[in-house]
Amino acid sequence: MIAMIPHHDKPLKAGWFLLTFAFIFVLWFTAASRADTIHVDRSFHWMQYNKDKFKNPNPPPNSNPPGHPLNPYQTVAEGIAAANPRDVISVLSGYYPEKLSINKRLTITAASGAVTIGECRQNPKPGDLIKPEDAHFTVNSKESLISALKAAKPGNIIYISNGAEINLNGEKESIGIPEGVILASGRGDKLKEGALLSVGEHREEQRYIFKINGSNVRITGIRFRGPDFSPDASRLAGCLISDGNHENLEIDHNEFYGWPVAAIEIRNNSKDKCSLGTVHIHDNYFHHNLGYKSAWYWTYTFGYGVAVYAAYALIEKNVFDQNRHAIAAGVNRPKEGYEARWNVVLDKNDCCEKLVTSGSHSFDVHPPGGGYFMIRENAFLYGGREGVAIRGKPVEGAFVLNNTFTQPKSAIRSWKKAVTQENVYGNLVVRDNDYEVNHQHELAFGDFDGDGGTDVFWAEGRNWWVSRRGKIVWLHLNSSTNVLKELAFGDFDGNDTTDVFKTHNGWWYVSWNGTSGWRALNNSNVELKNVAFGDFDGDGKTDVFRVHVNENGETEWQVSYAGASSWETIKTMNSSTLGLKDLAFGDFNGDGTTDVFYTGPENFRWSVSWSGRSQWRVLFAQSGRPGIPLNHLAFGHFNDDKSTDVYFSNADGKVWHVWSSGTNRLTFLEKIETPRERLHFGDFNGDGMTDAFMPMAVPPIFMSTIWQVSYGATSDWEQVNASFAKDY
């Protein structure tokens, strides 16, 4: 049993550790003469290390640089692998699936009972994308679907035609999904929506529409629409249930909405917490599962995205929005729980005012408290009730670690707090969370899947998410605590996908495609605020640009090619008052290299330095017209030539023009009457031309936002994130 730690959020002091943690074992290994093996299961919890000692003075390539401590919580395996001789590692509780060969002299301490020996599954490999050509059965109707499910054998794939809409009304019993079968459609494959399976009515004996009847079942890429989106629902309907000792279940890339009971229920599959990974629920979108109004008590109940009863499940990388509870468990079994990681709970907006007094907290543990719960690295944007409510005392413990909450840590009303425990207290660890944080409206843009269209990027404080072309609901991209102000974007390897860039402690890092871990790109003390980006040699890779004053007082423009080379001076000026904030960048002559742009503050005169190497040249000017500030300008390809055009507004920000560098002509735009600060730009339909993008708050609830695009920045506004709010 795990030794519990008191409920607090401050780092534990060394003295407290000495009193609390039993010294379990000390390993002294000599690097040259001996290699022993330590066998722990998977890293179910985290480890703590001495930050002052736990540094790598000689990092290998693409590793953490000198003076850059590793994350404060790592897996046991990662900590041991990265540790230096004589480092001290304190394990709070741990599991790891593979044996670890250690040939270092280490000191490892652990709380009594924290390390469990044996085989565990935490990180199951997600299944591959299912294509139509992989199918043994292809169906597009209710009759063909049910027939295929009855005929399918273990190992068979049933593919529901992408875009098919199938009404499942009229069935008297739950539709069975046999053992070993994959039920799939296209959601998750680029911009495909997937098949839509719906019910508008149901029978009480058919409380769940689908029932999993065995192990090794996967359900992927399907939209499941339930019968009722109202919190006043009077019909008990759920979508999918697994009731029994079923292993290797994977439910991924689906959309579940309109289910008053639960979208997914996992029941009677309890072994121990090591079995979490045998039920893997990931990359789904759960929304508008608002619950049921009880006729007996006139209170609200159910309304779950995922419910876990007498079972364990791994729930990760999902988007939850407007569910009474995103996740619920803990009814009455000691062997019951879940690990929830890398999920986001969006703001419930105005849907749930009735539910606030009926317990609409996001992650729920029912009394008496269940068995084991690990809640880590999630973002909770709904602040109407608690982010996490533990309504009892879990037998093995509940751990709430490294999450981001919009709620405060403490509040006069307990249900306004981020985390609460009710009824019976104890066995709860709450550590290293961030409170009263909301990065919901901080967006960036890039092509993260390489399809030629601009995607929307969001860093909420614990994870990165991407919406493909702004049309598909958030997909998990990576786990990172870096938020937008700490990041920049470019294609540093020239593979036509966007990478993420940051600076930290004298090093530059890149996350390739936004999906890899941080990789060391270059050793430089120049910080993010002092650099810009472009392709100054035309090789298709993003370079890093800076303005530098040398020892002679001369201003130099310098470039680090692909962010990996040393600085090269491309232009020297004897005297210049222009800083980085005065400059913009684009390819104004269409030669494939980035030019440097400047607009004068007093006169309407635009100047360019070709490739950042030539003297200033007049790009465009109009006499007698006042200058336009740089923050009133935008740059892109607003016509079909290859050169950068300038998109700009008058001083009031409401009358827009576009200047074409190819024709040297101004065009007045009638469609756009929006201040520059509200606009973003990108190619959201992949046609090679720049579009205008505008997030638009829906009154009176500011947090409710739709996204609109003006294609070519000349068309009428069109809502693009329709899948965020479809059919309800």
XYZ file of C-alpha atoms in Angstrom:
728
model
C 0.000 0.000 0.000
C 1.252 3.449 -0.830
C 2.376 5.547 2.100
C 0.294 8.692 1.909
C 1.551 12.257 1.994
C -0.366 15.113 3.630
C -2.650 17.252 1.473
C -0.644 20.307 0.462
C 0.889 21.972 -2.556
C 4.231 23.288 -1.335
C 7.434 21.323 -1.915
C 8.165 18.995 0.951
C 11.086 20.085 3.061
C 14.126 17.860 3.402
C 13.558 17.445 7.114
C 10.025 16.306 6.526
C 11.295 13.714 4.095
C 13.723 12.377 6.678
C 10.921 11.936 9.187
C 8.358 10.567 6.789
C 10.062 8.512 4.141
C 11.494 5.201 5.240
C 14.864 4.519 3.772
C 14.089 1.375 1.808
C 17.251 0.640 -0.045
C 20.575 2.146 -1.002
C 22.253 1.088 -4.210
C 25.986 1.548 -4.615
C 27.200 0.449 -8.011
C 30.606 0.955 -9.531
C 30.423 2.099 -13.129
C 33.298 -0.056 -14.321
C 32.937 -3.323 -12.485
C 29.275 -4.031 -12.028
C 25.816 -3.669 -13.612
C 22.913 -4.714 -11.408
C 19.212 -4.653 -12.197
C 16.437 -2.949 -10.340
C 12.971 -4.203 -11.272
C 10.052 -1.918 -10.595
C 6.842 -1.782 -12.554
C 5.642 1.255 -14.416
C 5.823 4.826 -13.197
C 2.297 5.077 -11.892
C 3.138 7.998 -9.647
C 6.132 10.294 -9.626
C 9.525 10.699 -8.156
C 11.101 13.666 -6.435
C 14.763 14.498 -6.641
C 17.168 16.976 -5.151
C 17.156 19.765 -7.741
C 20.534 21.065 -6.664
C 22.165 17.704 -7.329
C 20.021 16.366 -10.107
C 21.653 18.102 -13.057
C 23.553 16.747 -16.000
C 26.863 18.610 -16.439
C 27.742 16.764 -19.645
C 24.542 16.368 -21.646
C 24.512 14.119 -24.685
C 23.253 15.617 -27.968
C 19.583 16.581 -27.897
C 19.511 16.334 -24.128
C 19.103 18.766 -21.274
C 21.947 21.314 -21.236
C 24.102 22.284 -18.274
C 22.193 23.995 -15.496
C 18.813 22.936 -16.859
C 17.261 20.712 -14.204
C 14.952 18.002 -15.387
C 11.235 18.237 -14.762
C 10.446 18.213 -11.038
C 8.426 15.026 -11.474
C 9.588 12.238 -13.714
C 9.102 8.547 -14.062
C 11.314 6.317 -11.989
C 12.895 4.984 -15.151
C 13.596 8.434 -16.581
C 15.063 9.587 -13.316
C 17.394 6.640 -12.991
C 18.438 6.838 -16.631
C 19.285 10.540 -16.392
C 20.850 10.511 -12.946
C 24.533 11.008 -12.362
C 26.616 8.957 -9.940
C 25.865 9.795 -6.304
C 22.576 11.531 -7.145
C 19.745 11.111 -4.666
C 16.372 9.965 -6.000
C 13.295 9.841 -3.772
C 10.437 7.715 -5.070
C 6.952 8.635 -3.885
C 5.420 5.629 -5.608
C 6.406 3.921 -8.775
C 5.856 1.307 -11.418
C 7.798 0.500 -14.527
C 7.240 -2.359 -17.002
C 10.816 -3.197 -17.931
C 13.883 -4.132 -15.947
C 16.420 -1.379 -15.509
C 20.120 -2.090 -15.672
C 21.978 0.326 -13.432
C 25.737 0.764 -13.514
C 25.855 3.954 -11.484
C 26.411 4.624 -7.821
C 23.013 5.944 -6.772
C 21.105 6.522 -3.587
C 17.426 5.660 -3.988
C 14.931 6.223 -1.200
C 11.232 5.516 -1.151
C 8.239 5.736 1.102
C 7.283 2.487 2.753
C 5.379 0.346 0.261
C 5.695 2.907 -2.490
C 7.419 0.689 -5.031
C 5.409 -2.273 -6.260
C 7.056 -5.231 -7.956
C 5.340 -7.065 -10.808
C 3.945 -6.620 -14.288
C 1.834 -3.545 -14.934
C 0.457 -1.823 -18.001
C 0.341 1.938 -18.103
C 1.390 3.011 -21.557
C -0.432 0.871 -24.106
C 0.501 1.683 -27.674
C -2.395 3.371 -29.484
C -3.774 1.490 -32.452
C -2.932 2.582 -35.965
C -5.281 4.659 -38.086
C -7.855 2.387 -39.712
C -8.331 2.936 -43.443
C -11.339 1.754 -45.500
C -9.120 -0.673 -47.400
C -8.238 -2.415 -44.108
C -11.834 -3.535 -43.559
C -13.275 -7.035 -43.711
C -16.769 -5.498 -43.737
C -17.771 -2.080 -45.084
C -21.219 -0.907 -43.984
C -23.385 2.177 -44.451
C -26.777 1.233 -43.003
C -28.286 -0.072 -39.797
C -29.020 -3.444 -41.352
C -25.541 -3.927 -42.775
C -23.924 -2.791 -39.510
C -25.879 -5.230 -37.339
C -25.341 -8.029 -39.856
C -21.575 -7.413 -39.885
C -21.404 -7.366 -36.076
C -23.152 -10.745 -35.950
C -20.870 -12.250 -38.587
C -17.543 -10.767 -37.479
C -14.814 -13.003 -36.062
C -11.873 -12.044 -33.822
C -9.406 -9.996 -35.832
C -12.050 -8.598 -38.200
C -12.450 -4.888 -38.943
C -15.866 -3.360 -39.607
C -15.582 0.028 -41.308
C -18.582 2.351 -41.365
C -18.358 4.562 -44.443
C -17.088 8.005 -43.569
C -19.982 10.458 -43.613
C -22.639 7.748 -43.337
C -25.549 8.647 -41.049
C -27.243 5.668 -39.444
C -30.298 5.889 -37.190
C -30.336 3.033 -34.687
C -33.896 3.487 -33.414
C -36.038 0.419 -32.895
C -33.616 -2.051 -31.331
C -35.011 -3.809 -28.276
C -31.646 -4.694 -26.757
C -28.129 -3.355 -26.747
C -26.202 -3.961 -29.956
C -23.311 -6.297 -29.195
C -19.723 -5.763 -30.305
C -18.027 -9.177 -30.325
C -14.652 -10.085 -28.900
C -11.633 -9.210 -31.012
C -13.474 -6.888 -33.414
C -12.537 -3.360 -34.490
C -15.439 -1.013 -35.253
C -14.115 2.006 -37.138
C -14.827 5.043 -39.270
C -12.883 8.090 -40.452
C -12.878 10.589 -37.569
C -9.273 11.398 -36.681
C -8.082 11.008 -40.276
C -7.239 14.568 -41.339
C -10.502 16.504 -41.825
C -12.865 13.534 -41.969
C -15.845 13.663 -39.620
C -16.499 9.931 -39.397
C -19.809 8.108 -39.553
C -22.704 9.360 -37.409
C -24.594 6.756 -35.373
C -27.620 8.209 -33.604
C -30.734 7.381 -31.645
C -33.750 9.606 -31.174
C -35.613 7.221 -28.927
C -34.794 4.173 -26.858
C -36.282 1.515 -24.618
C -35.557 1.076 -20.921
C -34.221 -2.438 -21.552
C -31.785 -0.862 -23.997
C -30.206 1.505 -21.506
C -26.912 1.362 -23.407
C -27.076 1.330 -27.189
C -23.850 -0.665 -27.603
C -22.401 -3.387 -25.400
C -18.838 -4.715 -25.616
C -19.002 -8.495 -25.307
C -15.362 -9.454 -24.915
C -11.702 -8.518 -24.879
C -9.537 -7.057 -27.650
C -12.199 -4.663 -28.911
C -11.445 -1.290 -30.456
C -13.945 1.448 -31.328
C -12.427 4.316 -33.300
C -13.332 7.272 -35.486
C -17.132 7.359 -35.005
C -19.630 10.037 -33.959
C -22.229 8.816 -31.464
C -25.256 11.102 -31.066
C -27.613 10.466 -28.165
C -31.291 11.333 -27.749
C -31.182 14.297 -25.384
C -28.938 17.340 -24.890
C -30.932 18.961 -22.110
C -30.078 18.797 -18.388
C -33.803 18.146 -17.928
C -33.578 14.843 -19.810
C -36.121 12.302 -18.611
C -34.785 9.348 -20.612
C -32.051 7.115 -19.241
C -29.801 6.490 -22.222
C -26.116 5.666 -22.436
C -23.987 4.968 -25.457
C -21.421 2.264 -24.755
C -20.875 -0.185 -21.915
C -18.308 -2.856 -21.127
C -19.590 -5.041 -18.285
C -17.201 -7.861 -17.469
C -13.586 -8.871 -17.229
C -12.619 -7.542 -20.654
C -9.031 -6.638 -21.485
C -7.331 -4.706 -24.245
C -10.193 -2.318 -24.888
C -9.361 0.795 -26.890
C -11.874 3.594 -27.473
C -10.344 6.461 -29.417
C -10.964 9.390 -31.775
C -14.729 9.276 -31.286
C -17.275 11.989 -30.533
C -19.931 11.304 -27.885
C -22.775 13.732 -27.238
C -26.361 13.758 -26.050
C -26.157 10.796 -23.631
C -28.011 11.557 -20.347
C -26.489 8.593 -18.463
C -22.937 8.192 -19.764
C -21.112 8.136 -23.041
C -18.883 5.261 -21.863
C -19.288 2.999 -18.842
C -16.615 0.505 -17.802
C -17.938 -1.921 -15.196
C -16.813 -5.032 -13.284
C -13.311 -5.215 -14.704
C -11.444 -4.737 -11.439
C -8.126 -6.411 -10.820
C -5.764 -3.829 -9.437
C -4.314 -0.536 -10.536
C -1.755 -2.358 -12.672
C -4.596 -3.210 -15.060
C -5.312 0.434 -15.925
C -3.839 0.231 -19.399
C -6.074 -2.667 -20.412
C -8.885 -0.125 -20.877
C -7.532 2.770 -22.909
C -9.845 5.721 -23.603
C -8.027 8.424 -25.559
C -8.368 11.251 -28.068
C -12.159 11.436 -27.832
C -14.514 14.421 -27.682
C -17.206 14.238 -24.985
C -19.759 17.032 -24.900
C -23.346 17.794 -23.907
C -23.792 14.696 -21.791
C -25.707 16.728 -19.244
C -27.497 14.190 -17.107
C -30.930 13.165 -16.041
C -33.521 14.867 -13.874
C -34.719 12.410 -11.264
C -38.496 12.158 -10.887
C -38.064 11.043 -7.283
C -35.817 13.751 -5.894
C -36.072 16.458 -8.543
C -32.329 16.586 -8.627
C -29.858 16.045 -11.420
C -27.835 12.890 -11.747
C -25.716 10.960 -14.250
C -24.378 13.005 -17.178
C -20.940 11.395 -17.447
C -18.374 11.397 -20.184
C -16.724 8.285 -18.730
C -17.993 6.251 -15.766
C -15.810 3.603 -14.115
C -17.429 1.185 -11.651
C -15.537 -1.735 -10.070
C -12.960 -1.314 -12.814
C -9.860 0.628 -13.812
C -9.258 2.723 -16.921
C -6.597 4.939 -18.455
C -8.257 8.134 -19.723
C -5.977 10.482 -21.650
C -5.834 13.179 -24.335
C -9.595 13.700 -24.378
C -11.602 16.912 -24.716
C -14.520 17.307 -22.300
C -17.093 20.069 -22.704
C -20.495 20.528 -21.095
C -20.769 17.238 -19.242
C -22.174 17.130 -15.723
C -19.102 15.094 -14.774
C -16.347 14.515 -17.291
C -15.280 11.391 -15.364
C -16.985 9.586 -12.476
C -16.048 6.568 -10.337
C -15.588 5.400 -6.764
C -19.007 4.030 -5.858
C -18.274 1.129 -3.546
C -15.348 -0.999 -4.613
C -11.820 -0.760 -3.177
C -10.448 -1.992 -6.521
C -11.735 0.812 -8.658
C -10.248 3.912 -10.162
C -8.720 5.682 -13.091
C -5.700 7.554 -14.269
C -6.705 10.773 -16.042
C -3.864 12.611 -17.739
C -3.373 15.092 -20.557
C -7.095 15.900 -20.824
C -8.772 19.291 -21.083
C -12.117 20.284 -19.582
C -13.454 23.246 -21.519
C -15.659 25.920 -20.020
C -19.268 24.756 -19.785
C -20.490 28.214 -20.750
C -24.171 28.754 -20.070
C -25.298 25.138 -20.322
C -25.026 24.138 -16.727
C -26.479 26.849 -14.496
C -29.072 24.343 -13.291
C -26.335 21.861 -12.510
C -24.143 24.104 -10.369
C -26.189 23.262 -7.293
C -26.356 19.617 -8.354
C -22.667 18.795 -8.334
C -21.314 19.556 -11.788
C -17.666 19.234 -10.783
C -15.510 17.903 -13.586
C -13.608 14.872 -12.242
C -15.617 12.985 -9.667
C -15.028 10.265 -7.102
C -18.270 9.075 -5.500
C -18.466 8.011 -1.874
C -17.096 5.966 -0.226
C -14.063 6.834 -2.339
C -13.006 3.905 -4.507
C -9.477 2.596 -4.664
C -6.839 4.488 -6.645
C -6.955 7.729 -8.655
C -4.158 9.510 -10.478
C -5.184 12.905 -11.883
C -2.225 14.636 -13.487
C -1.351 17.170 -16.147
C -4.911 18.116 -17.048
C -6.373 21.587 -17.634
C -9.675 22.551 -16.002
C -11.268 25.618 -17.590
C -14.731 25.196 -16.115
C -14.912 27.259 -12.944
C -18.563 26.876 -11.958
C -17.787 24.015 -9.592
C -14.742 22.090 -8.402
C -12.292 20.746 -10.903
C -11.831 17.603 -8.791
C -14.142 16.389 -6.029
C -13.055 13.373 -3.974
C -16.193 12.496 -2.022
C -14.666 9.941 0.286
C -11.388 8.326 1.290
C -9.809 6.226 -1.468
C -8.373 2.967 -0.189
C -5.041 3.330 -1.983
C -5.078 7.055 -2.543
C -5.966 9.899 -4.861
C -3.196 12.022 -6.369
C -3.922 15.403 -7.978
C -0.619 16.554 -9.456
C 0.615 19.137 -11.945
C -2.780 20.268 -13.204
C -3.944 23.733 -14.248
C -7.155 25.111 -12.731
C -9.144 28.266 -13.361
C -10.470 27.862 -9.812
C -8.614 29.168 -6.759
C -6.743 26.904 -4.410
C -9.005 28.014 -1.576
C -12.383 29.728 -1.454
C -15.068 30.658 1.060
C -17.443 28.271 -0.661
C -15.768 24.899 -0.904
C -17.437 24.060 -4.210
C -15.639 27.017 -5.794
C -12.235 25.503 -5.003
C -10.107 23.615 -7.478
C -9.979 20.421 -5.378
C -12.208 19.303 -2.528
C -12.606 16.229 -0.353
C -15.884 15.465 1.364
C -17.423 13.078 3.891
C -14.260 11.215 4.984
C -10.799 12.750 4.810
C -7.392 11.322 4.084
C -5.410 9.493 1.416
C -5.392 12.570 -0.822
C -2.247 14.177 -2.247
C -2.568 17.568 -3.965
C 0.753 18.932 -5.239
C 2.324 21.269 -7.762
C -0.847 22.501 -9.425
C -1.404 25.961 -10.906
C -4.483 27.895 -9.812
C -6.532 30.757 -11.264
C -4.885 30.298 -14.651
C -6.690 30.557 -17.973
C -4.923 30.553 -21.331
C -8.101 29.761 -23.262
C -7.860 32.621 -25.760
C -4.130 32.434 -26.463
C -3.917 31.008 -29.973
C -1.131 30.542 -32.496
C -1.113 29.222 -36.042
C 0.904 26.837 -38.187
C 0.704 23.739 -40.362
C 1.312 20.942 -37.887
C 0.240 18.053 -40.120
C 1.872 19.193 -43.358
C -1.309 19.253 -45.438
C -0.802 22.820 -46.666
C -3.558 24.340 -44.521
C -3.164 26.476 -41.400
C -4.051 24.845 -38.090
C -4.875 26.534 -34.782
C -2.485 25.881 -31.888
C -3.307 26.226 -28.193
C -1.121 25.821 -25.107
C -3.322 25.654 -22.002
C -0.572 25.288 -19.423
C -0.167 21.516 -19.291
C -0.633 20.376 -22.880
C -0.558 21.561 -26.462
C -3.586 21.095 -28.677
C -4.218 21.648 -32.368
C -7.394 22.202 -34.380
C -6.883 21.173 -37.989
C -7.639 24.217 -40.148
C -9.780 25.458 -37.265
C -12.496 22.999 -38.276
C -11.791 19.967 -36.104
C -12.126 20.051 -32.335
C -8.906 20.083 -30.329
C -6.545 17.142 -30.849
C -3.786 16.470 -28.358
C -0.414 17.423 -29.820
C 2.025 17.168 -26.915
C 2.425 17.496 -23.163
C 4.229 20.673 -22.116
C 3.943 23.386 -19.497
C 5.256 26.016 -21.927
C 2.571 28.557 -22.835
C 2.283 30.810 -25.852
C 4.403 33.712 -24.594
C 7.338 31.299 -24.237
C 7.078 29.861 -27.753
C 7.746 30.675 -31.380
C 7.054 28.732 -34.555
C 8.834 27.855 -37.780
C 9.933 25.022 -40.046
C 13.462 24.436 -38.813
C 14.062 21.173 -40.688
C 12.392 22.110 -43.982
C 9.817 19.305 -44.015
C 6.840 21.642 -44.616
C 5.415 21.189 -41.128
C 5.544 23.672 -38.273
C 7.947 23.138 -35.387
C 7.831 24.791 -31.951
C 10.805 26.823 -30.694
C 11.794 28.086 -27.253
C 14.788 29.531 -25.429
C 15.834 28.509 -21.932
C 18.933 29.050 -19.820
C 21.294 29.754 -22.675
C 19.970 27.135 -25.051
C 17.564 27.029 -27.966
C 15.203 24.109 -28.234
C 12.861 22.755 -30.870
C 9.941 20.348 -30.713
C 9.730 18.807 -34.165
C 6.212 19.174 -35.594
C 5.185 20.099 -32.048
C 5.022 16.393 -31.214
C 8.553 15.479 -30.140
C 10.175 16.230 -26.829
C 12.439 19.268 -26.611
C 15.633 18.825 -28.608
C 18.642 21.088 -28.156
C 19.054 23.149 -31.337
C 21.824 25.582 -30.441
C 23.752 27.062 -27.548
C 22.861 30.762 -27.302
C 22.061 33.280 -24.588
C 19.857 35.305 -26.960
C 16.310 35.124 -25.617
C 13.067 34.713 -27.516
C 12.076 38.374 -27.166
C 15.235 39.391 -29.042
C 14.858 37.255 -32.168
C 12.687 37.063 -35.269
C 12.316 34.368 -37.902
C 12.486 33.947 -41.662
C 14.239 32.063 -44.462
C 17.190 34.286 -45.308
C 19.041 31.829 -47.565
C 16.087 30.316 -49.432
C 16.708 26.710 -48.402
C 13.177 26.170 -47.070
C 14.271 26.123 -43.428
C 13.422 28.769 -40.850
C 16.385 30.875 -39.720
C 16.751 32.984 -36.571
C 17.360 36.743 -37.007
C 18.552 39.344 -34.528
C 19.622 43.002 -34.376
C 23.024 43.258 -32.695
C 25.249 46.195 -31.729
C 28.907 45.217 -32.010
C 31.851 46.467 -29.980
C 32.396 49.322 -32.449
C 28.877 50.629 -31.935
C 27.758 49.413 -35.361
C 24.345 47.840 -35.835
C 24.491 44.366 -37.339
C 21.780 42.124 -38.667
C 22.737 38.573 -37.894
C 21.280 35.208 -38.845
C 21.608 31.723 -37.378
C 20.705 29.389 -40.231
C 17.995 26.888 -39.292
C 18.667 28.061 -35.736
C 21.611 25.674 -35.621
C 24.586 27.655 -36.967
C 26.652 30.320 -35.282
C 25.670 33.939 -35.954
C 26.503 35.277 -39.413
C 26.382 39.025 -40.016
C 24.419 39.740 -43.196
C 24.347 43.536 -42.949
C 26.282 46.205 -41.017
C 25.124 49.808 -40.515
C 27.233 52.579 -39.034
C 24.256 54.091 -37.295
C 20.707 52.840 -36.961
C 18.017 53.512 -34.420
C 15.825 50.672 -35.668
C 15.314 47.809 -33.280
C 13.667 44.472 -33.808
C 10.277 45.896 -32.835
C 10.451 48.319 -35.777
C 10.894 45.604 -38.407
C 8.678 43.123 -40.216
C 9.492 40.293 -42.595
C 8.233 38.808 -45.845
C 9.227 37.791 -49.372
C 8.305 40.965 -51.230
C 9.885 40.059 -54.576
C 8.963 36.380 -54.663
C 12.525 35.048 -54.873
C 12.071 32.576 -52.008
C 14.126 34.465 -49.416
C 12.936 36.660 -46.569
C 13.253 40.445 -46.880
C 13.234 43.016 -44.066
C 10.435 45.609 -44.046
C 10.144 49.022 -42.385
C 7.343 51.598 -42.323
C 8.034 55.193 -41.331
C 5.963 56.663 -38.500
C 5.333 60.047 -40.135
C 5.075 59.540 -43.885
C 3.339 56.796 -45.835
C 6.536 55.196 -47.009
C 7.437 51.528 -46.919
C 11.041 50.414 -47.305
C 12.625 47.015 -47.882
C 16.068 45.470 -47.556
C 16.221 42.580 -50.017
C 17.105 39.345 -48.181
C 18.200 41.603 -45.307
C 21.428 42.329 -47.169
C 20.760 45.318 -49.449
C 20.449 48.976 -48.559
C 16.960 50.274 -47.898
C 14.832 50.530 -51.051
C 11.448 52.239 -51.359
C 8.788 49.559 -51.680
C 5.709 51.798 -51.824
C 4.903 55.415 -50.926
C 2.038 57.905 -51.125
C 2.759 61.585 -50.629
C 0.575 63.629 -48.338
C -0.691 60.611 -46.458
C 0.252 59.939 -42.821
C 2.285 56.904 -41.925
C 0.623 53.710 -40.748
C 1.967 52.025 -37.589
C 3.399 48.568 -37.971
C 0.741 47.095 -35.701
C -1.920 48.130 -38.246
C -0.306 45.957 -40.915
C -0.521 42.272 -41.738
C 1.439 40.289 -44.291
C 0.499 37.373 -46.498
C -0.336 36.144 -49.983
C -3.632 37.825 -50.778
C -3.454 37.062 -54.503
C -2.055 34.274 -56.649
C 1.494 35.565 -57.107
C 4.400 34.354 -54.981
C 5.311 37.632 -53.313
C 4.217 38.970 -49.934
C 1.389 41.511 -49.917
C 0.565 44.054 -47.221
C -2.854 44.117 -45.626
C -3.539 47.280 -43.666
C -6.212 49.406 -42.072
C -6.817 53.085 -41.531
C -6.128 54.622 -38.138
C -9.576 53.609 -36.845
C -8.835 50.013 -37.772
C -12.083 49.538 -39.691
C -11.306 50.340 -43.332
C -8.989 47.809 -44.886
C -6.830 47.814 -47.994
C -4.408 45.359 -49.531
C -1.264 46.339 -51.394
C -0.035 43.813 -53.922
C 3.717 43.700 -54.250
C 3.323 41.992 -57.608
C 1.268 44.816 -59.155
C 2.234 47.678 -56.809
C -1.458 48.575 -56.511
C -3.818 49.258 -53.612
C -7.204 47.551 -53.397
C -10.009 48.696 -51.095
C -11.730 45.885 -49.181
C -15.402 46.235 -48.318
C -15.903 42.981 -46.425
C -13.642 43.525 -43.429
C -14.527 46.060 -40.746
C -12.613 44.623 -37.816
C -9.789 46.116 -35.739
C -6.383 44.632 -36.477
C -5.863 43.326 -32.941
C -8.789 40.931 -33.364
C -7.520 39.394 -36.589
C -5.160 36.532 -37.303
C -4.000 35.335 -40.697
C -3.264 31.999 -42.334
C -4.254 29.729 -45.209
C -7.184 27.868 -43.683
C -8.377 26.125 -46.844
C -4.993 25.262 -48.323
C -5.458 27.171 -51.583
C -2.188 29.074 -51.240
C -3.840 32.404 -50.399
C -3.946 34.075 -46.995
C -7.259 34.215 -45.152
C -8.374 36.332 -42.192
C -9.310 34.513 -38.987
C -11.329 36.026 -36.137
C -12.351 34.481 -32.803
C -15.723 35.930 -31.911
C -17.228 35.869 -28.430
C -20.892 34.966 -28.248
C -22.697 37.349 -25.866
C -23.419 37.357 -23.051
C -20.947 34.581 -22.237
C -17.469 35.739 -23.228
C -15.977 32.289 -22.826
C -18.280 30.950 -25.542
C -16.338 31.550 -28.737
C -16.848 30.767 -32.387
C -14.202 31.062 -35.068
C -14.817 32.830 -38.349
C -12.749 32.989 -41.526
C -12.833 35.394 -44.448
C -11.251 33.462 -47.303
C -8.674 35.501 -49.136
C -9.534 38.165 -46.546
C -12.185 39.333 -49.016
C -15.147 36.966 -48.592
C -17.969 37.234 -46.084
C -17.228 35.803 -42.655
C -17.883 32.076 -42.393
C -17.964 30.053 -39.187
C -15.375 27.269 -39.393
C -15.471 25.516 -36.033
C -18.938 24.114 -36.685
C -18.006 20.676 -35.362
C -17.526 22.255 -31.938
C -21.243 22.956 -31.723
C -23.038 20.686 -34.164
C -26.451 19.106 -33.698
C -27.394 20.605 -30.336
